[in-house]
mmCIF file of C-alpha atoms and ligand atoms in Angstrom:
data_model
loop_
_atom_site.group_PDB
_atom_site.id
_atom_site.type_symbol
_atom_site.label_atom_id
_atom_site.label_comp_id
_atom_site.label_asym_id
_atom_site.label_seq_id
_atom_site.Cartn_x
_atom_site.Cartn_y
_atom_site.Cartn_z
ATOM 1 C CA MET A 1 -0.008 0.149 -0.091
ATOM 2 C CA ASN A 2 1.124 3.390 -0.987
ATOM 3 C CA LEU A 3 -0.251 5.965 1.495
ATOM 4 C CA ASN A 4 0.727 9.106 -0.427
ATOM 5 C CA LYS A 5 -0.893 7.529 -3.632
ATOM 6 C CA LEU A 6 -3.974 7.121 -1.395
ATOM 7 C CA LEU A 7 -4.014 10.669 0.116
ATOM 8 C CA ARG A 8 -5.733 13.732 -1.679
ATOM 9 C CA LYS A 9 -3.252 16.103 -3.642
ATOM 10 C CA ASN A 10 -4.129 19.303 -1.623
ATOM 11 C CA ILE A 11 -3.710 17.421 1.548
ATOM 12 C CA LEU A 12 -0.107 16.093 0.658
ATOM 13 C CA GLY A 13 1.032 19.524 0.042
ATOM 14 C CA MET A 14 -1.199 21.492 2.778
ATOM 15 C CA LYS A 15 0.649 23.081 6.045
ATOM 16 C CA PRO A 16 -1.356 22.387 9.031
ATOM 17 C CA TYR A 17 -2.498 25.432 11.466
ATOM 18 C CA SER A 18 -0.107 26.043 14.119
ATOM 19 C CA SER A 19 -1.633 26.883 17.091
ATOM 20 C CA ALA A 20 -0.050 28.797 20.198
ATOM 21 C CA ARG A 21 -0.198 25.500 22.180
ATOM 22 C CA ASP A 22 1.433 23.649 19.233
ATOM 23 C CA GLU A 23 4.703 25.868 19.549
ATOM 24 C CA TYR A 24 4.898 26.198 23.227
ATOM 25 C CA THR A 25 3.632 22.661 24.533
ATOM 26 C CA ASP A 26 4.651 22.299 28.026
ATOM 27 C CA LEU A 27 1.690 23.173 29.946
ATOM 28 C CA GLN A 28 2.564 21.472 33.333
ATOM 29 C CA LYS A 29 5.338 24.143 33.927
ATOM 30 C CA ASP A 30 4.633 27.073 35.906
ATOM 31 C CA MET A 31 4.952 29.984 33.031
ATOM 32 C CA VAL A 32 3.479 33.179 32.308
ATOM 33 C CA PHE A 33 1.074 32.347 29.506
ATOM 34 C CA LEU A 34 1.079 35.395 27.190
ATOM 35 C CA ASP A 35 1.133 33.515 23.526
ATOM 36 C CA ALA A 36 -2.677 32.784 22.933
ATOM 37 C CA ASN A 37 -4.810 35.765 23.682
ATOM 38 C CA GLU A 38 -7.073 34.301 26.449
ATOM 39 C CA ASN A 39 -8.368 36.048 29.436
ATOM 40 C CA PRO A 40 -6.027 35.787 32.068
ATOM 41 C CA TYR A 41 -8.377 35.422 35.040
ATOM 42 C CA ASP A 42 -8.665 31.542 36.091
ATOM 43 C CA THR A 43 -12.258 29.862 35.697
ATOM 44 C CA ALA A 44 -10.840 26.712 35.336
ATOM 45 C CA LEU A 45 -11.501 26.918 31.481
ATOM 46 C CA ASN A 46 -10.248 30.249 30.233
ATOM 47 C CA ARG A 47 -7.031 28.325 28.790
ATOM 48 C CA TYR A 48 -7.678 26.735 25.356
ATOM 49 C CA PRO A 49 -7.284 22.682 25.841
ATOM 50 C CA ASP A 50 -4.589 20.855 24.780
ATOM 51 C CA PRO A 51 -4.428 20.148 20.851
ATOM 52 C CA GLN A 52 -2.887 17.072 21.481
ATOM 53 C CA GLN A 53 -4.847 15.556 24.594
ATOM 54 C CA THR A 54 -1.305 14.254 25.812
ATOM 55 C CA ILE A 55 -2.532 13.122 29.115
ATOM 56 C CA LEU A 56 -5.642 11.555 27.926
ATOM 57 C CA LYS A 57 -4.011 9.714 25.236
ATOM 58 C CA SER A 58 -1.421 8.477 27.285
ATOM 59 C CA LEU A 59 -4.132 6.524 29.656
ATOM 60 C CA ILE A 60 -6.219 5.327 26.530
ATOM 61 C CA SER A 61 -2.571 4.115 25.299
ATOM 62 C CA LYS A 62 -2.179 2.094 28.497
ATOM 63 C CA GLN A 63 -5.377 0.556 28.508
ATOM 64 C CA LYS A 64 -5.628 -0.564 25.186
ATOM 65 C CA GLU A 65 -2.011 -1.078 24.059
ATOM 66 C CA VAL A 66 -1.853 1.059 21.055
ATOM 67 C CA PHE A 67 0.935 3.780 21.334
ATOM 68 C CA PRO A 68 0.099 7.143 21.814
ATOM 69 C CA ASP A 69 1.359 7.971 18.085
ATOM 70 C CA GLN A 70 -1.115 5.638 16.491
ATOM 71 C CA ILE A 71 -4.407 7.433 18.343
ATOM 72 C CA LEU A 72 -6.077 10.271 17.094
ATOM 73 C CA LEU A 73 -9.301 11.857 19.052
ATOM 74 C CA GLY A 74 -12.395 13.510 17.729
ATOM 75 C CA ASN A 75 -15.614 15.101 18.403
ATOM 76 C CA GLY A 76 -17.473 11.749 18.407
ATOM 77 C CA SER A 77 -16.395 9.180 15.972
ATOM 78 C CA ASP A 78 -18.335 10.860 13.383
ATOM 79 C CA GLU A 79 -15.459 13.831 13.180
ATOM 80 C CA VAL A 80 -13.196 10.815 13.004
ATOM 81 C CA LEU A 81 -14.744 9.262 9.992
ATOM 82 C CA ASP A 82 -15.133 12.870 8.348
ATOM 83 C CA LEU A 83 -11.551 13.489 8.745
ATOM 84 C CA ILE A 84 -10.592 10.135 6.915
ATOM 85 C CA PHE A 85 -13.026 11.068 3.976
ATOM 86 C CA ARG A 86 -11.528 14.684 3.708
ATOM 87 C CA ALA A 87 -7.856 13.114 3.789
ATOM 88 C CA PHE A 88 -8.287 10.318 1.343
ATOM 89 C CA CYS A 89 -11.042 10.901 -1.069
ATOM 90 C CA GLU A 90 -11.252 13.464 -3.756
ATOM 91 C CA PRO A 91 -14.585 14.856 -4.170
ATOM 92 C CA ASN A 92 -16.540 14.086 -7.509
ATOM 93 C CA GLN A 93 -13.763 11.166 -8.532
ATOM 94 C CA ASP A 94 -13.090 8.762 -5.395
ATOM 95 C CA SER A 95 -15.614 6.241 -3.739
ATOM 96 C CA ILE A 96 -15.949 4.211 -0.948
ATOM 97 C CA LEU A 97 -17.641 0.583 -0.394
ATOM 98 C CA THR A 98 -20.188 0.368 2.475
ATOM 99 C CA LEU A 99 -22.010 -3.056 3.492
ATOM 100 C CA PRO A 100 -25.706 -2.235 4.046
ATOM 101 C CA PRO A 101 -27.470 -2.733 6.523
ATOM 102 C CA THR A 102 -25.053 -0.901 8.384
ATOM 103 C CA TYR A 103 -24.502 2.713 10.281
ATOM 104 C CA GLY A 104 -25.873 5.493 8.291
ATOM 105 C CA MET A 105 -23.303 7.923 8.867
ATOM 106 C CA TYR A 106 -20.829 6.323 6.329
ATOM 107 C CA GLU A 107 -23.600 7.245 3.225
ATOM 108 C CA VAL A 108 -24.199 10.838 5.008
ATOM 109 C CA LEU A 109 -20.730 11.535 4.985
ATOM 110 C CA ALA A 110 -20.134 10.291 1.633
ATOM 111 C CA ASN A 111 -22.974 12.516 0.222
ATOM 112 C CA LEU A 112 -21.397 15.266 2.297
ATOM 113 C CA ASN A 113 -17.939 15.021 0.593
ATOM 114 C CA ALA A 114 -19.096 14.375 -2.735
ATOM 115 C CA VAL A 115 -17.752 10.519 -2.663
ATOM 116 C CA LYS A 116 -19.533 7.871 -4.562
ATOM 117 C CA ASN A 117 -20.982 5.266 -2.070
ATOM 118 C CA ILE A 118 -20.783 1.748 -3.526
ATOM 119 C CA GLN A 119 -22.971 -0.602 -1.561
ATOM 120 C CA VAL A 120 -22.365 -4.395 -1.051
ATOM 121 C CA PRO A 121 -24.978 -5.806 0.622
ATOM 122 C CA LEU A 122 -24.395 -8.224 3.536
ATOM 123 C CA SER A 123 -25.456 -11.724 3.541
ATOM 124 C CA SER A 124 -28.798 -12.902 5.109
ATOM 125 C CA ASP A 125 -26.793 -13.567 8.417
ATOM 126 C CA PHE A 126 -25.376 -10.158 8.120
ATOM 127 C CA GLN A 127 -21.784 -11.580 7.003
ATOM 128 C CA LEU A 128 -19.497 -10.112 4.351
ATOM 129 C CA GLU A 129 -19.976 -11.269 0.836
ATOM 130 C CA VAL A 130 -16.250 -11.306 0.111
ATOM 131 C CA ASP A 131 -16.370 -12.149 -3.566
ATOM 132 C CA ALA A 132 -18.832 -9.439 -4.226
ATOM 133 C CA ILE A 133 -16.815 -6.875 -2.192
ATOM 134 C CA LEU A 134 -13.483 -7.649 -3.978
ATOM 135 C CA ALA A 135 -15.580 -7.474 -7.441
ATOM 136 C CA ALA A 136 -17.146 -3.953 -6.762
ATOM 137 C CA ILE A 137 -13.802 -2.450 -6.105
ATOM 138 C CA GLN A 138 -12.960 0.337 -8.599
ATOM 139 C CA PRO A 139 -9.892 1.864 -9.231
ATOM 140 C CA HIS A 140 -10.704 5.141 -7.434
ATOM 141 C CA THR A 141 -12.253 3.202 -4.525
ATOM 142 C CA LYS A 142 -10.398 4.341 -1.121
ATOM 143 C CA LEU A 143 -12.238 3.322 1.561
ATOM 144 C CA LEU A 144 -13.930 0.447 2.784
ATOM 145 C CA PHE A 145 -16.301 0.735 5.990
ATOM 146 C CA ILE A 146 -16.991 -2.583 8.134
ATOM 147 C CA CYS A 147 -19.218 -2.244 11.337
ATOM 148 C CA SER A 148 -18.134 -4.777 13.984
ATOM 149 C CA PRO A 149 -20.509 -5.490 15.886
ATOM 150 C CA ASN A 150 -22.644 -4.132 13.096
ATOM 151 C CA ASN A 151 -25.149 -1.627 13.821
ATOM 152 C CA PRO A 152 -28.461 -2.385 13.198
ATOM 153 C CA SER A 153 -28.147 -6.212 13.264
ATOM 154 C CA GLY A 154 -25.686 -6.667 16.403
ATOM 155 C CA ASN A 155 -23.447 -9.408 15.103
ATOM 156 C CA THR A 156 -20.040 -9.535 14.970
ATOM 157 C CA VAL A 157 -18.090 -9.982 11.330
ATOM 158 C CA ASP A 158 -16.319 -13.395 10.526
ATOM 159 C CA ARG A 159 -12.450 -12.333 11.526
ATOM 160 C CA LYS A 160 -11.296 -14.535 8.477
ATOM 161 C CA ALA A 161 -13.480 -12.580 6.230
ATOM 162 C CA ILE A 162 -12.282 -9.200 6.760
ATOM 163 C CA GLU A 163 -8.436 -10.638 7.054
ATOM 164 C CA ARG A 164 -8.975 -11.726 3.739
ATOM 165 C CA LEU A 165 -10.196 -8.139 2.540
ATOM 166 C CA LEU A 166 -6.968 -6.343 4.578
ATOM 167 C CA ASN A 167 -4.678 -8.713 2.578
ATOM 168 C CA GLU A 168 -6.328 -7.909 -0.984
ATOM 169 C CA PHE A 169 -7.800 -4.476 -0.815
ATOM 170 C CA LYS A 170 -5.420 -1.857 -1.471
ATOM 171 C CA GLY A 171 -7.242 1.035 -0.212
ATOM 172 C CA LEU A 172 -7.928 1.479 3.511
ATOM 173 C CA ILE A 173 -10.345 -0.435 5.808
ATOM 174 C CA ILE A 174 -12.102 0.988 8.622
ATOM 175 C CA ILE A 175 -13.664 -0.941 11.513
ATOM 176 C CA ASP A 176 -15.862 0.389 13.370
ATOM 177 C CA GLU A 177 -15.974 -0.955 16.888
ATOM 178 C CA ALA A 178 -18.343 1.396 18.737
ATOM 179 C CA TYR A 179 -20.232 -1.675 20.317
ATOM 180 C CA ILE A 180 -16.673 -3.443 21.114
ATOM 181 C CA ASP A 181 -17.345 -3.556 24.595
ATOM 182 C CA PHE A 182 -20.316 -5.598 24.596
ATOM 183 C CA THR A 183 -18.742 -8.546 22.740
ATOM 184 C CA GLU A 184 -16.284 -11.202 23.908
ATOM 185 C CA GLU A 185 -14.322 -10.746 20.482
ATOM 186 C CA LEU A 186 -11.126 -9.092 20.479
ATOM 187 C CA SER A 187 -10.517 -5.636 19.461
ATOM 188 C CA TRP A 188 -8.615 -5.054 15.871
ATOM 189 C CA THR A 189 -6.632 -2.965 17.389
ATOM 190 C CA GLN A 190 -4.067 -5.598 17.913
ATOM 191 C CA ALA A 191 -3.471 -6.106 14.468
ATOM 192 C CA LEU A 192 -2.646 -2.506 13.511
ATOM 193 C CA ASN A 193 1.182 -3.270 13.018
ATOM 194 C CA THR A 194 0.032 -6.351 10.650
ATOM 195 C CA TYR A 195 -1.843 -4.353 8.271
ATOM 196 C CA PRO A 196 -0.750 -0.649 7.647
ATOM 197 C CA ASN A 197 -4.151 -0.317 5.803
ATOM 198 C CA LEU A 198 -5.934 -0.891 9.069
ATOM 199 C CA ILE A 199 -7.895 1.832 10.573
ATOM 200 C CA VAL A 200 -10.064 1.048 13.874
ATOM 201 C CA THR A 201 -12.456 3.304 15.620
ATOM 202 C CA GLN A 202 -13.992 3.397 19.020
ATOM 203 C CA THR A 203 -16.099 5.892 21.155
ATOM 204 C CA LEU A 204 -17.114 6.910 24.518
ATOM 205 C CA SER A 205 -20.726 7.147 23.550
ATOM 206 C CA LYS A 206 -21.811 3.373 24.262
ATOM 207 C CA ALA A 207 -20.307 1.483 26.971
ATOM 208 C CA TYR A 208 -18.730 4.330 28.949
ATOM 209 C CA GLY A 209 -22.007 6.339 29.160
ATOM 210 C CA LEU A 210 -20.644 9.624 27.463
ATOM 211 C CA ALA A 211 -22.391 10.075 24.403
ATOM 212 C CA GLY A 212 -22.702 13.809 26.044
ATOM 213 C CA ILE A 213 -19.163 14.640 25.633
ATOM 214 C CA ARG A 214 -18.447 13.502 22.189
ATOM 215 C CA LEU A 215 -15.088 11.754 22.405
ATOM 216 C CA GLY A 216 -14.633 9.257 19.469
ATOM 217 C CA ILE A 217 -11.086 7.225 19.062
ATOM 218 C CA CYS A 218 -9.252 6.341 16.064
ATOM 219 C CA TYR A 219 -6.437 3.760 15.962
ATOM 220 C CA ALA A 220 -4.289 3.574 13.254
ATOM 221 C CA SER A 221 -0.525 3.415 11.696
ATOM 222 C CA LYS A 222 1.659 6.213 12.841
ATOM 223 C CA ALA A 223 1.901 7.535 9.125
ATOM 224 C CA ILE A 224 -2.059 7.590 8.902
ATOM 225 C CA ILE A 225 -2.420 9.447 12.161
ATOM 226 C CA THR A 226 0.082 11.975 11.423
ATOM 227 C CA ILE A 227 -2.123 12.988 8.341
ATOM 228 C CA LEU A 228 -5.206 13.041 10.187
ATOM 229 C CA ASN A 229 -3.648 15.136 13.001
ATOM 230 C CA LYS A 230 -2.679 17.600 10.329
ATOM 231 C CA ILE A 231 -6.342 18.425 8.841
ATOM 232 C CA LYS A 232 -7.877 17.934 12.252
ATOM 233 C CA PRO A 233 -9.348 21.421 13.926
ATOM 234 C CA PRO A 234 -6.784 22.343 16.163
ATOM 235 C CA TYR A 235 -8.514 22.432 19.481
ATOM 236 C CA ASN A 236 -11.434 19.700 18.564
ATOM 237 C CA ILE A 237 -11.262 17.880 21.989
ATOM 238 C CA ASN A 238 -12.577 20.489 24.636
ATOM 239 C CA THR A 239 -11.130 20.821 28.339
ATOM 240 C CA LEU A 240 -14.644 19.481 29.846
ATOM 241 C CA THR A 241 -14.706 16.398 27.293
ATOM 242 C CA GLN A 242 -10.943 15.413 28.145
ATOM 243 C CA ASP A 243 -11.649 16.071 32.051
ATOM 244 C CA ALA A 244 -14.559 13.861 31.950
ATOM 245 C CA ALA A 245 -13.207 11.077 29.444
ATOM 246 C CA LEU A 246 -10.270 10.891 31.901
ATOM 247 C CA LYS A 247 -12.303 10.404 34.864
ATOM 248 C CA ALA A 248 -14.445 7.726 32.993
ATOM 249 C CA LEU A 249 -11.533 5.716 31.933
ATOM 250 C CA GLU A 250 -10.194 5.769 35.650
ATOM 251 C CA ASN A 251 -13.195 4.434 36.732
ATOM 252 C CA LYS A 252 -12.834 0.634 35.342
ATOM 253 C CA VAL A 253 -15.396 -0.794 37.971
ATOM 254 C CA LEU A 254 -18.265 1.465 37.231
ATOM 255 C CA LYS A 255 -17.869 0.711 33.305
ATOM 256 C CA HIS A 256 -17.406 -3.147 34.196
ATOM 257 C CA THR A 257 -20.388 -3.241 36.320
ATOM 258 C CA GLN A 258 -22.782 -1.534 33.954
ATOM 259 C CA VAL A 259 -21.439 -3.630 30.938
ATOM 260 C CA GLY A 260 -22.330 -6.389 33.007
ATOM 261 C CA THR A 261 -25.770 -5.481 33.694
ATOM 262 C CA ILE A 262 -26.376 -4.383 30.467
ATOM 263 C CA LEU A 263 -25.522 -8.257 29.249
ATOM 264 C CA LYS A 264 -27.371 -9.682 31.834
ATOM 265 C CA GLU A 265 -30.464 -7.461 30.869
ATOM 266 C CA ARG A 266 -29.985 -8.213 27.150
ATOM 267 C CA SER A 267 -30.362 -11.983 27.778
ATOM 268 C CA ARG A 268 -33.059 -11.438 30.074
ATOM 269 C CA LEU A 269 -34.992 -9.550 27.395
ATOM 270 C CA ILE A 270 -33.951 -12.116 24.503
ATOM 271 C CA ASP A 271 -35.523 -14.956 26.632
ATOM 272 C CA ALA A 272 -38.608 -12.829 27.072
ATOM 273 C CA PHE A 273 -39.037 -11.878 23.760
ATOM 274 C CA LYS A 274 -39.101 -15.631 22.599
ATOM 275 C CA LEU A 275 -42.354 -15.805 24.562
ATOM 276 C CA ILE A 276 -43.908 -13.002 22.387
ATOM 277 C CA SER A 277 -45.973 -14.476 19.515
ATOM 278 C CA PHE A 278 -45.895 -11.081 17.376
ATOM 279 C CA ILE A 279 -41.815 -11.115 17.550
ATOM 280 C CA GLU A 280 -41.158 -13.407 14.740
ATOM 281 C CA LYS A 281 -37.199 -13.439 14.844
ATOM 282 C CA ILE A 282 -34.742 -12.255 17.682
ATOM 283 C CA TYR A 283 -31.608 -11.856 15.688
ATOM 284 C CA PRO A 284 -28.158 -12.924 17.504
ATOM 285 C CA THR A 285 -26.790 -9.681 19.065
ATOM 286 C CA GLU A 286 -23.165 -8.897 20.839
ATOM 287 C CA ALA A 287 -24.010 -5.542 21.356
ATOM 288 C CA ASN A 288 -26.318 -3.136 23.687
ATOM 289 C CA PHE A 289 -29.392 -3.632 21.522
ATOM 290 C CA ILE A 290 -31.451 -6.204 19.823
ATOM 291 C CA LEU A 291 -32.644 -6.320 16.445
ATOM 292 C CA ILE A 292 -36.107 -8.208 16.433
ATOM 293 C CA LYS A 293 -38.631 -8.994 13.453
ATOM 294 C CA VAL A 294 -42.197 -8.413 14.201
ATOM 295 C CA ASP A 295 -45.595 -9.179 12.471
ATOM 296 C CA ASP A 296 -45.934 -5.309 11.581
ATOM 297 C CA ALA A 297 -43.372 -3.028 12.738
ATOM 298 C CA ASN A 298 -45.126 0.359 11.798
ATOM 299 C CA LYS A 299 -47.916 -0.936 13.845
ATOM 300 C CA ARG A 300 -45.974 -1.997 16.653
ATOM 301 C CA TYR A 301 -43.541 1.335 16.809
ATOM 302 C CA ASN A 302 -46.436 3.502 17.011
ATOM 303 C CA GLU A 303 -48.189 1.313 19.856
ATOM 304 C CA LEU A 304 -44.848 1.416 21.879
ATOM 305 C CA ILE A 305 -44.728 5.245 21.291
ATOM 306 C CA LYS A 306 -48.325 5.727 22.669
ATOM 307 C CA ASN A 307 -47.547 3.890 25.859
ATOM 308 C CA GLY A 308 -44.224 5.739 26.143
ATOM 309 C CA VAL A 309 -41.486 3.642 24.876
ATOM 310 C CA VAL A 310 -39.433 4.801 22.116
ATOM 311 C CA VAL A 311 -37.597 2.072 19.907
ATOM 312 C CA ARG A 312 -35.958 2.537 16.555
ATOM 313 C CA ASN A 313 -37.719 1.092 13.297
ATOM 314 C CA ARG A 314 -35.033 0.149 11.017
ATOM 315 C CA SER A 315 -37.861 -1.339 8.770
ATOM 316 C CA SER A 316 -36.507 0.674 5.437
ATOM 317 C CA GLN A 317 -33.170 -0.948 5.904
ATOM 318 C CA LEU A 318 -32.113 -3.457 3.576
ATOM 319 C CA GLN A 319 -32.691 -6.924 4.872
ATOM 320 C CA CYS A 320 -34.627 -5.455 7.839
ATOM 321 C CA GLU A 321 -38.166 -5.389 6.861
ATOM 322 C CA ASN A 322 -40.655 -5.257 9.970
ATOM 323 C CA CYS A 323 -37.609 -4.791 12.078
ATOM 324 C CA LEU A 324 -37.289 -2.907 15.232
ATOM 325 C CA ARG A 325 -33.833 -2.257 16.903
ATOM 326 C CA ILE A 326 -34.178 -2.135 20.931
ATOM 327 C CA THR A 327 -31.359 -0.525 22.959
ATOM 328 C CA VAL A 328 -31.068 -2.387 26.509
ATOM 329 C CA GLY A 329 -31.926 -0.234 29.245
ATOM 330 C CA THR A 330 -31.814 -0.299 32.740
ATOM 331 C CA PRO A 331 -33.719 -3.408 34.966
ATOM 332 C CA THR A 332 -36.706 -1.060 35.482
ATOM 333 C CA GLU A 333 -36.895 0.142 32.100
ATOM 334 C CA ASN A 334 -36.501 -3.195 30.578
ATOM 335 C CA ALA A 335 -39.441 -4.690 32.871
ATOM 336 C CA GLN A 336 -41.683 -1.516 31.566
ATOM 337 C CA LEU A 337 -41.262 -2.434 28.204
ATOM 338 C CA LEU A 338 -41.853 -6.342 28.556
ATOM 339 C CA THR A 339 -44.793 -5.349 30.731
ATOM 340 C CA LEU A 340 -45.686 -3.176 27.613
ATOM 341 C CA LEU A 341 -45.521 -5.794 25.201
ATOM 342 C CA ASN A 342 -46.932 -8.477 26.780
ATOM 343 C CA THR A 343 -50.190 -6.613 26.860
ATOM 344 C CA LEU A 344 -50.219 -5.771 23.180
ATOM 345 C CA LYS A 345 -52.443 -8.084 21.152
HETATM 346 C C1 PLP B 1 -23.140 4.879 17.925
HETATM 347 C C2 PLP B 1 -22.137 4.777 16.926
HETATM 348 C C3 PLP B 1 -21.027 5.729 16.688
HETATM 349 C C4 PLP B 1 -20.839 6.573 17.622
HETATM 350 O O1 PLP B 1 -20.539 7.773 17.157
HETATM 351 P P1 PLP B 1 -20.019 9.022 18.095
HETATM 352 O O2 PLP B 1 -20.033 10.039 16.989
HETATM 353 O O3 PLP B 1 -18.658 8.581 18.954
HETATM 354 O O4 PLP B 1 -20.791 9.043 19.320
HETATM 355 C C5 PLP B 1 -20.256 4.919 15.852
HETATM 356 N N1 PLP B 1 -20.273 3.934 15.204
HETATM 357 C C6 PLP B 1 -21.553 3.259 15.176
HETATM 358 C C7 PLP B 1 -21.640 1.939 14.447
HETATM 359 C C8 PLP B 1 -22.576 3.512 16.359
HETATM 360 O O5 PLP B 1 -23.747 2.774 16.312
#
């Protein structure tokens, strides 16, 4: 793989913005900071945040066993994904590959960046059709998005199939691991040094309970991270987010306990769903949600809404006819859902 050949020409030659905090980086040192036109009066937030999030990255590096220079943080994974498009996809020329049914943001970002989205549907059990994917690659196909565990289906994607693509596809493969904390499967982060074309994304929005702070994590080769770093907005991770993320990552017990409860509740919901007559299929899940096929998704969705429960109607997605996606809630919320489902005819 030739990274410079994948890169957009304007990015190759471009000089990044250099902020005050990029030029003088030793924030811990007791200095008089008159370099960034900040208000000098201390409010705990009067200073610009660390543009490289050094402390946060070093903790993530330790916990996830990836070098700090192989990590980029974004304002949610959505920003990370957008940076990947902007670094590698020439508008009105390049294309990407997505595998529906999957996360809707890949398509939205493709449209936003004027990049063609070539879609190769997953099989009926939501696995990769490797031959069809390889056949669909065009000369200007730069990126391939794989979501595992997949949203909205919930299953993980077969490792051998992904390996074959990593070996044969000359572009970059992004594995979206937003739900990695809910499966026993290992993260693809430990394959980063084997595959120079691999990018892994994770987020604090799901298992860590911090969707509100917007923190996405991107892992890749040092070369790829250097490029993304060059084009990211200088202060894309604000101080409040960096502080909250540090706290959450340090509190391993809380996350572990909550994920444990969510997994137990997931099994309980699945067992209970089996006894409900209008639920026709429960798809295998390794995420914090369950995809079910019902007799009439629109009807059931509206009945649930009328009774105060909001689920996601995924009927319009490929191979998801009459499917609802239900997030695992607290034990009380799940009990409420089950009581309600049992009253519906
Ligand atoms: C929820 C989700 C994300 C999270 O995105 P953030 O911007 O980090 O909140 C990413 N990918 C998938 C597949 C998701 O379902």
